[in-house]
CSV table of C-alpha atoms in Angstrom, one decimal:
chain,number,residue,atom,x,y,z
A,1,MET,CA,-23.5,15.6,-17.7
A,2,LEU,CA,-20.6,15.2,-15.3
A,3,ARG,CA,-20.2,17.7,-12.4
A,4,ALA,CA,-16.7,18.1,-11.0
A,5,LEU,CA,-16.6,17.6,-7.2
A,6,ASP,CA,-14.6,20.0,-5.1
A,7,HIS,CA,-13.0,17.2,-3.1
A,8,PRO,CA,-12.3,13.6,-4.1
A,9,TYR,CA,-13.8,12.3,-0.9
A,10,ALA,CA,-16.9,14.4,-0.9
A,11,TYR,CA,-19.0,11.2,-1.0
A,12,ALA,CA,-16.6,8.9,0.9
A,13,GLN,CA,-19.4,7.4,2.9
A,14,LEU,CA,-21.3,6.5,-0.3
A,15,VAL,CA,-18.3,4.8,-1.7
A,16,ALA,CA,-17.7,2.9,1.5
A,17,ASP,CA,-21.3,1.8,1.7
A,18,ARG,CA,-21.5,0.7,-1.9
A,19,LEU,CA,-18.2,-1.1,-1.7
A,20,LYS,CA,-19.8,-3.6,0.7
A,21,LYS,CA,-22.0,-4.8,-2.2
A,22,GLY,CA,-19.5,-4.1,-5.0
A,23,ILE,CA,-18.6,-1.3,-7.3
A,24,MET,CA,-17.4,-1.1,-10.9
A,25,VAL,CA,-13.8,-0.8,-11.9
A,26,VAL,CA,-13.4,0.4,-15.5
A,27,SER,CA,-10.2,-0.1,-17.5
A,28,VAL,CA,-9.4,0.4,-21.2
A,29,ASP,CA,-7.4,-1.6,-23.7
A,30,GLN,CA,-4.8,-0.2,-26.0
A,31,ASN,CA,-7.4,0.4,-28.7
A,32,GLY,CA,-9.6,2.4,-26.4
A,33,LYS,CA,-12.2,-0.4,-25.8
A,34,PRO,CA,-13.5,-0.2,-22.2
A,35,ASN,CA,-13.9,-3.1,-19.9
A,36,VAL,CA,-15.6,-3.3,-16.5
A,37,MET,CA,-14.8,-5.5,-13.5
A,38,ALA,CA,-16.7,-5.9,-10.2
A,39,ALA,CA,-14.8,-5.2,-7.0
A,40,SER,CA,-16.1,-5.6,-3.5
A,41,TRP,CA,-13.0,-4.5,-1.8
A,42,GLY,CA,-10.6,-1.7,-2.1
A,43,PHE,CA,-9.2,1.2,0.0
A,44,PHE,CA,-9.2,4.9,-0.2
A,45,GLY,CA,-7.4,7.6,1.7
A,46,TYR,CA,-4.2,9.6,1.4
A,47,GLN,CA,-0.8,8.1,0.5
A,48,TRP,CA,2.3,10.3,0.0
A,49,SER,CA,0.0,13.4,0.6
A,50,ARG,CA,-2.1,12.4,-2.4
A,51,PRO,CA,-5.7,11.2,-2.5
A,52,VAL,CA,-5.7,7.6,-3.7
A,53,TYR,CA,-8.0,4.7,-4.4
A,54,ILE,CA,-6.3,1.3,-4.1
A,55,VAL,CA,-7.8,-1.5,-6.1
A,56,PRO,CA,-6.6,-5.1,-5.6
A,57,VAL,CA,-6.7,-7.2,-8.8
A,58,GLN,CA,-5.4,-10.8,-9.4
A,59,PRO,CA,-2.8,-11.1,-12.1
A,60,PRO,CA,-4.8,-13.6,-14.2
A,61,ARG,CA,-7.7,-11.2,-14.5
A,62,TYR,CA,-8.1,-9.4,-17.8
A,63,THR,CA,-8.5,-6.1,-15.9
A,64,HIS,CA,-5.0,-6.6,-14.3
A,65,GLY,CA,-3.3,-6.4,-17.7
A,66,LEU,CA,-5.4,-3.5,-18.9
A,67,ILE,CA,-4.6,-1.3,-15.8
A,68,ALA,CA,-0.9,-2.3,-15.9
A,69,GLN,CA,-0.7,-1.3,-19.6
A,70,SER,CA,-2.7,1.9,-19.5
A,71,GLY,CA,-1.7,3.1,-16.0
A,72,GLU,CA,-5.2,4.3,-15.2
A,73,PHE,CA,-8.6,3.2,-14.1
A,74,VAL,CA,-12.0,4.6,-13.1
A,75,ILE,CA,-14.0,3.7,-10.1
A,76,SER,CA,-17.7,4.1,-11.1
A,77,VAL,CA,-20.0,3.8,-8.1
A,78,GLN,CA,-23.3,2.6,-9.4
A,79,PRO,CA,-26.8,3.1,-8.0
A,80,GLU,CA,-28.7,0.0,-6.8
A,81,SER,CA,-30.6,0.0,-10.1
A,82,MET,CA,-27.3,-1.0,-11.8
A,83,ASP,CA,-26.3,-3.8,-9.3
A,84,ASP,CA,-27.2,-6.5,-11.9
A,85,ASP,CA,-24.8,-4.8,-14.3
A,86,MET,CA,-22.1,-4.9,-11.6
A,87,LEU,CA,-22.8,-8.6,-10.8
A,88,PHE,CA,-22.7,-9.5,-14.5
A,89,SER,CA,-19.3,-7.7,-14.9
A,90,GLY,CA,-17.9,-10.0,-12.2
A,91,ALA,CA,-19.3,-13.2,-13.7
A,92,CYS,CA,-17.4,-13.2,-17.0
A,93,SER,CA,-14.1,-12.0,-18.5
A,94,GLY,CA,-13.7,-9.1,-20.8
A,95,ARG,CA,-11.4,-11.3,-22.8
A,96,ASP,CA,-14.5,-13.2,-24.0
A,97,VAL,CA,-17.3,-10.7,-23.6
A,98,ASP,CA,-17.8,-7.0,-24.4
A,99,LYS,CA,-19.5,-6.3,-21.1
A,100,PHE,CA,-20.5,-2.7,-22.2
A,101,GLN,CA,-22.2,-4.1,-25.2
A,102,ALA,CA,-23.7,-7.1,-23.4
A,103,ARG,CA,-25.3,-4.9,-20.7
A,104,GLY,CA,-26.1,-1.8,-22.8
A,105,LEU,CA,-23.7,0.3,-20.8
A,106,THR,CA,-22.6,3.7,-22.2
A,107,PRO,CA,-19.1,5.0,-21.6
A,108,VAL,CA,-18.8,8.6,-20.4
A,109,ALA,CA,-15.5,10.4,-21.0
A,110,MET,CA,-13.6,11.8,-18.0
A,111,PRO,CA,-12.9,15.5,-18.7
A,112,ILE,CA,-9.2,15.2,-18.1
A,113,PRO,CA,-6.7,15.9,-20.9
A,114,GLY,CA,-5.0,12.7,-22.0
A,115,PHE,CA,-7.1,10.4,-19.8
A,116,LYS,CA,-8.5,7.6,-21.9
A,117,THR,CA,-10.5,5.4,-19.5
A,118,PRO,CA,-14.3,6.3,-19.3
A,119,GLY,CA,-16.7,5.9,-16.5
A,120,ILE,CA,-20.1,4.3,-16.9
A,121,SER,CA,-23.0,6.6,-17.7
A,122,GLY,CA,-25.7,6.5,-15.0
A,123,ALA,CA,-23.2,5.8,-12.2
A,124,LEU,CA,-23.6,8.0,-9.1
A,125,LEU,CA,-20.0,9.1,-9.2
A,126,HIS,CA,-16.6,8.4,-10.8
A,127,LEU,CA,-13.1,8.5,-9.4
A,128,ALA,CA,-10.6,8.9,-12.2
A,129,CYS,CA,-7.3,7.4,-11.1
A,130,ARG,CA,-3.7,7.3,-12.5
A,131,VAL,CA,-1.5,4.5,-11.2
A,132,ILE,CA,1.3,5.9,-9.1
A,133,HIS,CA,2.5,2.6,-7.4
A,134,THR,CA,1.8,-1.1,-7.3
A,135,ALA,CA,2.5,-3.6,-4.6
A,136,GLY,CA,2.1,-7.3,-4.1
A,137,ALA,CA,0.6,-8.9,-1.1
A,138,LYS,CA,2.2,-12.4,-1.1
A,139,PRO,CA,2.1,-14.7,0.7
A,140,LEU,CA,-1.2,-13.4,2.2
A,141,SER,CA,-2.9,-12.7,-1.2
A,142,PRO,CA,-2.1,-13.2,-4.9
A,143,HIS,CA,-3.4,-9.7,-5.7
A,144,THR,CA,-1.5,-6.7,-7.1
A,145,PHE,CA,-2.6,-3.5,-5.3
A,146,PHE,CA,-2.9,-0.7,-7.8
A,147,PHE,CA,-2.5,2.7,-6.0
A,148,GLY,CA,-4.4,5.2,-8.2
A,149,GLU,CA,-4.0,8.8,-7.5
A,150,ILE,CA,-7.5,10.4,-7.8
A,151,VAL,CA,-7.0,13.0,-10.5
A,152,GLY,CA,-10.6,13.7,-11.0
A,153,ALA,CA,-13.9,13.1,-9.0
A,154,TYR,CA,-17.2,13.6,-10.8
A,155,ALA,CA,-20.9,13.2,-10.0
A,156,ASP,CA,-23.1,11.8,-12.7
A,157,ALA,CA,-26.4,10.6,-11.4
A,158,LEU,CA,-26.3,11.9,-7.9
A,159,PRO,CA,-29.6,13.5,-6.8
């Protein structure tokens, strides 16, 4: 069962430490089917006096279109026991593979009215984000930076 955290950065050090190896970025298609992407870089802090997580995604990636279309994403920070799931999610495209089904992952709903993107059951914590801004990084990088306001932070499998 999800436990709401008092502060979105209550476990900032855990997020930063796990980000070095990779975390899971969950998105959802227009029919509610979840997809997961591995990400080993991102940023979190405050922007416009709001807590944000910024995830860079290249436009050709399936996840890019899903986040752009839905306007939301979830950062699910997995325990080491789920690192193989994270690596798998970065090795194939959700256009071709249902990654949740292929890895036996279970979606967990975020308890936020109108929020459609789930987290991944068994992850340590989830940051539910609504996109408030996007920015390009050309010519340095082809990525789009999705600025997600953290609208909910939840512990799942934290000890």
